[in-house]
Amino acid sequence: MKPNYKNWMPKGMILGTFGGAVACLILFLVFGVSGLLAAGTLKTVLKIVFLVLAIVLALVTLWMWLLYRAFSYDGKRQMSKQIIDGVAAYVILPEGGKGLDVGCGSGALAIACAKRNPMAKMVGIDRWGMEYASYSLALCEQNAKAEGVSNTSFAQGNAVKLDYADETFDAVTSNYVYHNIPSRDRQTILLETLRVLKKGGTFAIHDIFSKVNYGDMKAFVQRLKDMGYEEVELIDTTNGMFMTPWEARWMALSGSAILKGKK
């Protein structure tokens, strides 16, 4: 039995965008090329609008397909696997300890951390929204079984308000989650995750920490240090660690970094 971690670029999104491109092309031919409409301003406008939309959607479809190839666990690039394994390497749990993976998706990071810490347990939570309908609690459990990992559990949860008491976990981790959450203050979401981390526990959070998404992250790192956190560091992952600068630009992943440290 082989695990199925899906793809960070869902096929449904690619097919939907491609379908939109085809529909716009058909409308361009119907209203702009055929004789259905008499020559005039309306026909010219519709012709331009549908042609432009068809081209834009076709280009977006191509971009999504390239992302799909890069992220695929079965492909040559396997960027997703490289990122998951790289983030998991920072998660060190004590014997009998417990870690939390926020936004676990298909369970990849939680399972990778559990495999690296066989004497501890990992909990993965996610809301499993409709935008990633192929991800589910059942899929996470199936993947853990396929990997032969028994020290994991999964549950529904909300990253904005975690259903755990302060200082519950020995480690917290996450990968490409928080930038997807509509918020004007994602630093507060980071603090909510760190709230459930035990004193002495470690954290490793990978995301697109651009100024647009998070504001001033250098100031946030200093804020954590002022709060007593140790070894706080923002590690750029677009310099060849997980991806090249060129890949980060065309994949819209510029600003990707690991926020790591110890409470």
mmCIF file with all atom_site columns, C-alpha atoms in Angstrom, residues 44-197:
data_model
loop_
_atom_site.group_PDB
_atom_site.id
_atom_site.type_symbol
_atom_site.label_atom_id
_atom_site.label_alt_id
_atom_site.label_comp_id
_atom_site.label_asym_id
_atom_site.label_entity_id
_atom_site.label_seq_id
_atom_site.pdbx_PDB_ins_code
_atom_site.Cartn_x
_atom_site.Cartn_y
_atom_site.Cartn_z
_atom_site.occupancy
_atom_site.B_iso_or_equiv
_atom_site.pdbx_formal_charge
_atom_site.auth_seq_id
_atom_site.auth_comp_id
_atom_site.auth_asym_id
_atom_site.auth_atom_id
_atom_site.pdbx_PDB_model_num
ATOM 1   C CA . THR A 1 44  ? -15.769 43.926 -31.375 1.00 0.00 ? 44  THR A CA 1
ATOM 2   C CA . VAL A 1 45  ? -15.948 44.286 -27.586 1.00 0.00 ? 45  VAL A CA 1
ATOM 3   C CA . LEU A 1 46  ? -17.090 40.695 -27.045 1.00 0.00 ? 46  LEU A CA 1
ATOM 4   C CA . LYS A 1 47  ? -14.415 39.438 -29.425 1.00 0.00 ? 47  LYS A CA 1
ATOM 5   C CA . ILE A 1 48  ? -11.653 41.232 -27.500 1.00 0.00 ? 48  ILE A CA 1
ATOM 6   C CA . VAL A 1 49  ? -12.991 40.332 -24.050 1.00 0.00 ? 49  VAL A CA 1
ATOM 7   C CA . PHE A 1 50  ? -13.387 36.607 -24.700 1.00 0.00 ? 50  PHE A CA 1
ATOM 8   C CA . LEU A 1 51  ? -10.084 36.345 -26.554 1.00 0.00 ? 51  LEU A CA 1
ATOM 9   C CA . VAL A 1 52  ? -8.194  38.057 -23.730 1.00 0.00 ? 52  VAL A CA 1
ATOM 10  C CA . LEU A 1 53  ? -9.910  35.886 -21.110 1.00 0.00 ? 53  LEU A CA 1
ATOM 11  C CA . ALA A 1 54  ? -9.126  32.723 -23.094 1.00 0.00 ? 54  ALA A CA 1
ATOM 12  C CA . ILE A 1 55  ? -5.440  33.660 -23.345 1.00 0.00 ? 55  ILE A CA 1
ATOM 13  C CA . VAL A 1 56  ? -5.149  34.629 -19.675 1.00 0.00 ? 56  VAL A CA 1
ATOM 14  C CA . LEU A 1 57  ? -6.861  31.467 -18.457 1.00 0.00 ? 57  LEU A CA 1
ATOM 15  C CA . ALA A 1 58  ? -4.737  29.336 -20.789 1.00 0.00 ? 58  ALA A CA 1
ATOM 16  C CA . LEU A 1 59  ? -1.567  30.885 -19.342 1.00 0.00 ? 59  LEU A CA 1
ATOM 17  C CA . VAL A 1 60  ? -2.816  30.363 -15.789 1.00 0.00 ? 60  VAL A CA 1
ATOM 18  C CA . THR A 1 61  ? -3.604  26.739 -16.650 1.00 0.00 ? 61  THR A CA 1
ATOM 19  C CA . LEU A 1 62  ? -0.044  26.262 -17.933 1.00 0.00 ? 62  LEU A CA 1
ATOM 20  C CA . TRP A 1 63  ? 1.366   27.818 -14.740 1.00 0.00 ? 63  TRP A CA 1
ATOM 21  C CA . MET A 1 64  ? -0.785  25.536 -12.577 1.00 0.00 ? 64  MET A CA 1
ATOM 22  C CA . TRP A 1 65  ? 0.289   22.475 -14.571 1.00 0.00 ? 65  TRP A CA 1
ATOM 23  C CA . LEU A 1 66  ? 3.964   23.367 -14.095 1.00 0.00 ? 66  LEU A CA 1
ATOM 24  C CA . LEU A 1 67  ? 3.321   23.754 -10.341 1.00 0.00 ? 67  LEU A CA 1
ATOM 25  C CA . TYR A 1 68  ? 1.597   20.375 -10.322 1.00 0.00 ? 68  TYR A CA 1
ATOM 26  C CA . ARG A 1 69  ? 4.625   18.755 -11.957 1.00 0.00 ? 69  ARG A CA 1
ATOM 27  C CA . ALA A 1 70  ? 7.045   20.414 -9.521  1.00 0.00 ? 70  ALA A CA 1
ATOM 28  C CA . PHE A 1 71  ? 5.051   19.436 -6.423  1.00 0.00 ? 71  PHE A CA 1
ATOM 29  C CA . SER A 1 72  ? 4.226   15.868 -7.477  1.00 0.00 ? 72  SER A CA 1
ATOM 30  C CA . TYR A 1 73  ? 5.521   13.153 -5.145  1.00 0.00 ? 73  TYR A CA 1
ATOM 31  C CA . ASP A 1 74  ? 5.789   10.853 -8.152  1.00 0.00 ? 74  ASP A CA 1
ATOM 32  C CA . GLY A 1 75  ? 7.556   13.291 -10.470 1.00 0.00 ? 75  GLY A CA 1
ATOM 33  C CA . LYS A 1 76  ? 11.197  14.135 -10.975 1.00 0.00 ? 76  LYS A CA 1
ATOM 34  C CA . ARG A 1 77  ? 11.365  17.436 -9.015  1.00 0.00 ? 77  ARG A CA 1
ATOM 35  C CA . GLN A 1 78  ? 9.425   16.315 -5.908  1.00 0.00 ? 78  GLN A CA 1
ATOM 36  C CA . MET A 1 79  ? 9.651   19.731 -4.278  1.00 0.00 ? 79  MET A CA 1
ATOM 37  C CA . SER A 1 80  ? 6.876   18.864 -1.827  1.00 0.00 ? 80  SER A CA 1
ATOM 38  C CA . LYS A 1 81  ? 8.803   15.884 -0.463  1.00 0.00 ? 81  LYS A CA 1
ATOM 39  C CA . GLN A 1 82  ? 11.969  17.932 -0.185  1.00 0.00 ? 82  GLN A CA 1
ATOM 40  C CA . ILE A 1 83  ? 10.151  20.628 1.802   1.00 0.00 ? 83  ILE A CA 1
ATOM 41  C CA . ILE A 1 84  ? 8.360   18.141 4.067   1.00 0.00 ? 84  ILE A CA 1
ATOM 42  C CA . ASP A 1 85  ? 11.545  16.237 4.873   1.00 0.00 ? 85  ASP A CA 1
ATOM 43  C CA . GLY A 1 86  ? 13.461  19.485 5.364   1.00 0.00 ? 86  GLY A CA 1
ATOM 44  C CA . VAL A 1 87  ? 10.957  20.964 7.834   1.00 0.00 ? 87  VAL A CA 1
ATOM 45  C CA . ALA A 1 88  ? 10.589  17.648 9.696   1.00 0.00 ? 88  ALA A CA 1
ATOM 46  C CA . ALA A 1 89  ? 14.349  17.600 10.276  1.00 0.00 ? 89  ALA A CA 1
ATOM 47  C CA . TYR A 1 90  ? 13.935  20.546 12.677  1.00 0.00 ? 90  TYR A CA 1
ATOM 48  C CA . VAL A 1 91  ? 11.333  18.769 14.811  1.00 0.00 ? 91  VAL A CA 1
ATOM 49  C CA . ILE A 1 92  ? 12.973  16.966 17.729  1.00 0.00 ? 92  ILE A CA 1
ATOM 50  C CA . LEU A 1 93  ? 10.662  15.501 20.357  1.00 0.00 ? 93  LEU A CA 1
ATOM 51  C CA . PRO A 1 94  ? 11.640  14.018 23.733  1.00 0.00 ? 94  PRO A CA 1
ATOM 52  C CA . GLU A 1 95  ? 10.749  10.418 24.526  1.00 0.00 ? 95  GLU A CA 1
ATOM 53  C CA . GLY A 1 96  ? 7.067   10.346 25.413  1.00 0.00 ? 96  GLY A CA 1
ATOM 54  C CA . GLY A 1 97  ? 6.634   13.862 24.039  1.00 0.00 ? 97  GLY A CA 1
ATOM 55  C CA . LYS A 1 98  ? 3.924   15.191 21.756  1.00 0.00 ? 98  LYS A CA 1
ATOM 56  C CA . GLY A 1 99  ? 4.043   17.491 18.746  1.00 0.00 ? 99  GLY A CA 1
ATOM 57  C CA . LEU A 1 100 ? 1.373   19.420 16.833  1.00 0.00 ? 100 LEU A CA 1
ATOM 58  C CA . ASP A 1 101 ? 1.235   19.960 13.077  1.00 0.00 ? 101 ASP A CA 1
ATOM 59  C CA . VAL A 1 102 ? -1.151  22.785 12.188  1.00 0.00 ? 102 VAL A CA 1
ATOM 60  C CA . GLY A 1 103 ? -2.877  22.491 8.807   1.00 0.00 ? 103 GLY A CA 1
ATOM 61  C CA . CYS A 1 104 ? -1.783  18.902 8.210   1.00 0.00 ? 104 CYS A CA 1
ATOM 62  C CA . GLY A 1 105 ? -3.609  18.502 4.866   1.00 0.00 ? 105 GLY A CA 1
ATOM 63  C CA . SER A 1 106 ? -2.873  14.947 3.744   1.00 0.00 ? 106 SER A CA 1
ATOM 64  C CA . GLY A 1 107 ? -0.772  14.236 6.831   1.00 0.00 ? 107 GLY A CA 1
ATOM 65  C CA . ALA A 1 108 ? 2.628   14.411 5.115   1.00 0.00 ? 108 ALA A CA 1
ATOM 66  C CA . LEU A 1 109 ? 4.471   16.607 7.640   1.00 0.00 ? 109 LEU A CA 1
ATOM 67  C CA . ALA A 1 110 ? 2.895   15.051 10.743  1.00 0.00 ? 110 ALA A CA 1
ATOM 68  C CA . ILE A 1 111 ? 3.826   11.586 9.489   1.00 0.00 ? 111 ILE A CA 1
ATOM 69  C CA . ALA A 1 112 ? 7.367   12.654 8.556   1.00 0.00 ? 112 ALA A CA 1
ATOM 70  C CA . CYS A 1 113 ? 7.857   14.106 12.059  1.00 0.00 ? 113 CYS A CA 1
ATOM 71  C CA . ALA A 1 114 ? 6.418   10.951 13.648  1.00 0.00 ? 114 ALA A CA 1
ATOM 72  C CA . LYS A 1 115 ? 8.814   8.769  11.657  1.00 0.00 ? 115 LYS A CA 1
ATOM 73  C CA . ARG A 1 116 ? 11.761  10.853 12.857  1.00 0.00 ? 116 ARG A CA 1
ATOM 74  C CA . ASN A 1 117 ? 10.527  10.692 16.477  1.00 0.00 ? 117 ASN A CA 1
ATOM 75  C CA . PRO A 1 118 ? 9.273   7.111  16.966  1.00 0.00 ? 118 PRO A CA 1
ATOM 76  C CA . MET A 1 119 ? 9.246   7.404  20.780  1.00 0.00 ? 119 MET A CA 1
ATOM 77  C CA . ALA A 1 120 ? 6.933   10.426 20.697  1.00 0.00 ? 120 ALA A CA 1
ATOM 78  C CA . LYS A 1 121 ? 3.543   11.240 19.210  1.00 0.00 ? 121 LYS A CA 1
ATOM 79  C CA . MET A 1 122 ? 2.381   13.710 16.565  1.00 0.00 ? 122 MET A CA 1
ATOM 80  C CA . VAL A 1 123 ? -1.065  15.250 16.294  1.00 0.00 ? 123 VAL A CA 1
ATOM 81  C CA . GLY A 1 124 ? -2.159  16.716 12.968  1.00 0.00 ? 124 GLY A CA 1
ATOM 82  C CA . ILE A 1 125 ? -5.088  19.122 12.736  1.00 0.00 ? 125 ILE A CA 1
ATOM 83  C CA . ASP A 1 126 ? -6.821  20.705 9.756   1.00 0.00 ? 126 ASP A CA 1
ATOM 84  C CA . ARG A 1 127 ? -10.199 22.154 8.869   1.00 0.00 ? 127 ARG A CA 1
ATOM 85  C CA . TRP A 1 128 ? -10.110 20.294 5.497   1.00 0.00 ? 128 TRP A CA 1
ATOM 86  C CA . GLY A 1 129 ? -12.004 23.005 3.617   1.00 0.00 ? 129 GLY A CA 1
ATOM 87  C CA . MET A 1 130 ? -13.715 22.722 0.244   1.00 0.00 ? 130 MET A CA 1
ATOM 88  C CA . GLU A 1 131 ? -10.817 24.404 -1.583  1.00 0.00 ? 131 GLU A CA 1
ATOM 89  C CA . TYR A 1 132 ? -8.800  21.266 -0.879  1.00 0.00 ? 132 TYR A CA 1
ATOM 90  C CA . ALA A 1 133 ? -11.666 18.807 -1.006  1.00 0.00 ? 133 ALA A CA 1
ATOM 91  C CA . SER A 1 134 ? -9.391  15.843 -1.779  1.00 0.00 ? 134 SER A CA 1
ATOM 92  C CA . TYR A 1 135 ? -7.725  16.183 1.651   1.00 0.00 ? 135 TYR A CA 1
ATOM 93  C CA . SER A 1 136 ? -9.470  14.616 4.648   1.00 0.00 ? 136 SER A CA 1
ATOM 94  C CA . LEU A 1 137 ? -9.001  13.059 8.065   1.00 0.00 ? 137 LEU A CA 1
ATOM 95  C CA . ALA A 1 138 ? -9.543  9.607  6.509   1.00 0.00 ? 138 ALA A CA 1
ATOM 96  C CA . LEU A 1 139 ? -6.810  10.270 3.943   1.00 0.00 ? 139 LEU A CA 1
ATOM 97  C CA . CYS A 1 140 ? -4.360  11.237 6.722   1.00 0.00 ? 140 CYS A CA 1
ATOM 98  C CA . GLU A 1 141 ? -5.115  8.031  8.592   1.00 0.00 ? 141 GLU A CA 1
ATOM 99  C CA . GLN A 1 142 ? -4.733  5.957  5.422   1.00 0.00 ? 142 GLN A CA 1
ATOM 100 C CA . ASN A 1 143 ? -1.361  7.570  4.705   1.00 0.00 ? 143 ASN A CA 1
ATOM 101 C CA . ALA A 1 144 ? -0.127  6.928  8.243   1.00 0.00 ? 144 ALA A CA 1
ATOM 102 C CA . LYS A 1 145 ? -1.138  3.272  7.875   1.00 0.00 ? 145 LYS A CA 1
ATOM 103 C CA . ALA A 1 146 ? 0.573   3.045  4.483   1.00 0.00 ? 146 ALA A CA 1
ATOM 104 C CA . GLU A 1 147 ? 3.776   4.454  6.007   1.00 0.00 ? 147 GLU A CA 1
ATOM 105 C CA . GLY A 1 148 ? 3.576   2.002  8.919   1.00 0.00 ? 148 GLY A CA 1
ATOM 106 C CA . VAL A 1 149 ? 3.365   4.879  11.397  1.00 0.00 ? 149 VAL A CA 1
ATOM 107 C CA . SER A 1 150 ? 1.270   4.319  14.518  1.00 0.00 ? 150 SER A CA 1
ATOM 108 C CA . ASN A 1 151 ? 2.382   7.296  16.631  1.00 0.00 ? 151 ASN A CA 1
ATOM 109 C CA . THR A 1 152 ? 0.142   9.821  14.875  1.00 0.00 ? 152 THR A CA 1
ATOM 110 C CA . SER A 1 153 ? -3.432  10.979 15.284  1.00 0.00 ? 153 SER A CA 1
ATOM 111 C CA . PHE A 1 154 ? -5.496  13.506 13.382  1.00 0.00 ? 154 PHE A CA 1
ATOM 112 C CA . ALA A 1 155 ? -8.402  15.781 14.240  1.00 0.00 ? 155 ALA A CA 1
ATOM 113 C CA . GLN A 1 156 ? -10.349 18.714 12.878  1.00 0.00 ? 156 GLN A CA 1
ATOM 114 C CA . GLY A 1 157 ? -9.131  22.057 14.161  1.00 0.00 ? 157 GLY A CA 1
ATOM 115 C CA . ASN A 1 158 ? -8.834  25.769 13.478  1.00 0.00 ? 158 ASN A CA 1
ATOM 116 C CA . ALA A 1 159 ? -5.401  27.421 13.334  1.00 0.00 ? 159 ALA A CA 1
ATOM 117 C CA . VAL A 1 160 ? -6.878  30.790 14.302  1.00 0.00 ? 160 VAL A CA 1
ATOM 118 C CA . LYS A 1 161 ? -8.151  29.411 17.616  1.00 0.00 ? 161 LYS A CA 1
ATOM 119 C CA . LEU A 1 162 ? -6.560  26.147 18.697  1.00 0.00 ? 162 LEU A CA 1
ATOM 120 C CA . ASP A 1 163 ? -8.591  23.875 20.931  1.00 0.00 ? 163 ASP A CA 1
ATOM 121 C CA . TYR A 1 164 ? -5.667  23.179 23.276  1.00 0.00 ? 164 TYR A CA 1
ATOM 122 C CA . ALA A 1 165 ? -4.506  24.615 26.571  1.00 0.00 ? 165 ALA A CA 1
ATOM 123 C CA . ASP A 1 166 ? -1.351  26.693 26.903  1.00 0.00 ? 166 ASP A CA 1
ATOM 124 C CA . GLU A 1 167 ? 1.918   24.727 26.807  1.00 0.00 ? 167 GLU A CA 1
ATOM 125 C CA . THR A 1 168 ? 0.399   21.425 25.652  1.00 0.00 ? 168 THR A CA 1
ATOM 126 C CA . PHE A 1 169 ? 2.987   20.354 23.063  1.00 0.00 ? 169 PHE A CA 1
ATOM 127 C CA . ASP A 1 170 ? 6.749   19.786 23.011  1.00 0.00 ? 170 ASP A CA 1
ATOM 128 C CA . ALA A 1 171 ? 6.947   20.973 19.399  1.00 0.00 ? 171 ALA A CA 1
ATOM 129 C CA . VAL A 1 172 ? 4.714   22.788 16.908  1.00 0.00 ? 172 VAL A CA 1
ATOM 130 C CA . THR A 1 173 ? 5.115   22.841 13.171  1.00 0.00 ? 173 THR A CA 1
ATOM 131 C CA . SER A 1 174 ? 3.317   23.873 10.016  1.00 0.00 ? 174 SER A CA 1
ATOM 132 C CA . ASN A 1 175 ? 3.934   24.108 6.283   1.00 0.00 ? 175 ASN A CA 1
ATOM 133 C CA . TYR A 1 176 ? 2.459   26.610 3.816   1.00 0.00 ? 176 TYR A CA 1
ATOM 134 C CA . VAL A 1 177 ? -0.722  27.128 5.831   1.00 0.00 ? 177 VAL A CA 1
ATOM 135 C CA . TYR A 1 178 ? -1.100  30.562 7.387   1.00 0.00 ? 178 TYR A CA 1
ATOM 136 C CA . HIS A 1 179 ? -0.709  32.635 4.213   1.00 0.00 ? 179 HIS A CA 1
ATOM 137 C CA . ASN A 1 180 ? -3.907  30.937 2.989   1.00 0.00 ? 180 ASN A CA 1
ATOM 138 C CA . ILE A 1 181 ? -5.904  32.177 5.987   1.00 0.00 ? 181 ILE A CA 1
ATOM 139 C CA . PRO A 1 182 ? -7.666  35.514 5.333   1.00 0.00 ? 182 PRO A CA 1
ATOM 140 C CA . SER A 1 183 ? -6.248  37.821 7.982   1.00 0.00 ? 183 SER A CA 1
ATOM 141 C CA . ARG A 1 184 ? -4.802  41.291 8.405   1.00 0.00 ? 184 ARG A CA 1
ATOM 142 C CA . ASP A 1 185 ? -2.547  40.084 11.224  1.00 0.00 ? 185 ASP A CA 1
ATOM 143 C CA . ARG A 1 186 ? -0.992  36.683 10.578  1.00 0.00 ? 186 ARG A CA 1
ATOM 144 C CA . GLN A 1 187 ? 1.613   37.320 13.259  1.00 0.00 ? 187 GLN A CA 1
ATOM 145 C CA . THR A 1 188 ? -1.236  36.866 15.746  1.00 0.00 ? 188 THR A CA 1
ATOM 146 C CA . ILE A 1 189 ? -1.941  33.451 14.218  1.00 0.00 ? 189 ILE A CA 1
ATOM 147 C CA . LEU A 1 190 ? 1.715   32.542 14.732  1.00 0.00 ? 190 LEU A CA 1
ATOM 148 C CA . LEU A 1 191 ? 1.447   33.577 18.380  1.00 0.00 ? 191 LEU A CA 1
ATOM 149 C CA . GLU A 1 192 ? -1.674  31.420 18.754  1.00 0.00 ? 192 GLU A CA 1
ATOM 150 C CA . THR A 1 193 ? 0.334   28.411 17.534  1.00 0.00 ? 193 THR A CA 1
ATOM 151 C CA . LEU A 1 194 ? 3.225   29.233 19.858  1.00 0.00 ? 194 LEU A CA 1
ATOM 152 C CA . ARG A 1 195 ? 0.770   29.586 22.761  1.00 0.00 ? 195 ARG A CA 1
ATOM 153 C CA . VAL A 1 196 ? 0.329   25.810 22.930  1.00 0.00 ? 196 VAL A CA 1
ATOM 154 C CA . LEU A 1 197 ? 4.100   25.167 22.919  1.00 0.00 ? 197 LEU A CA 1
#
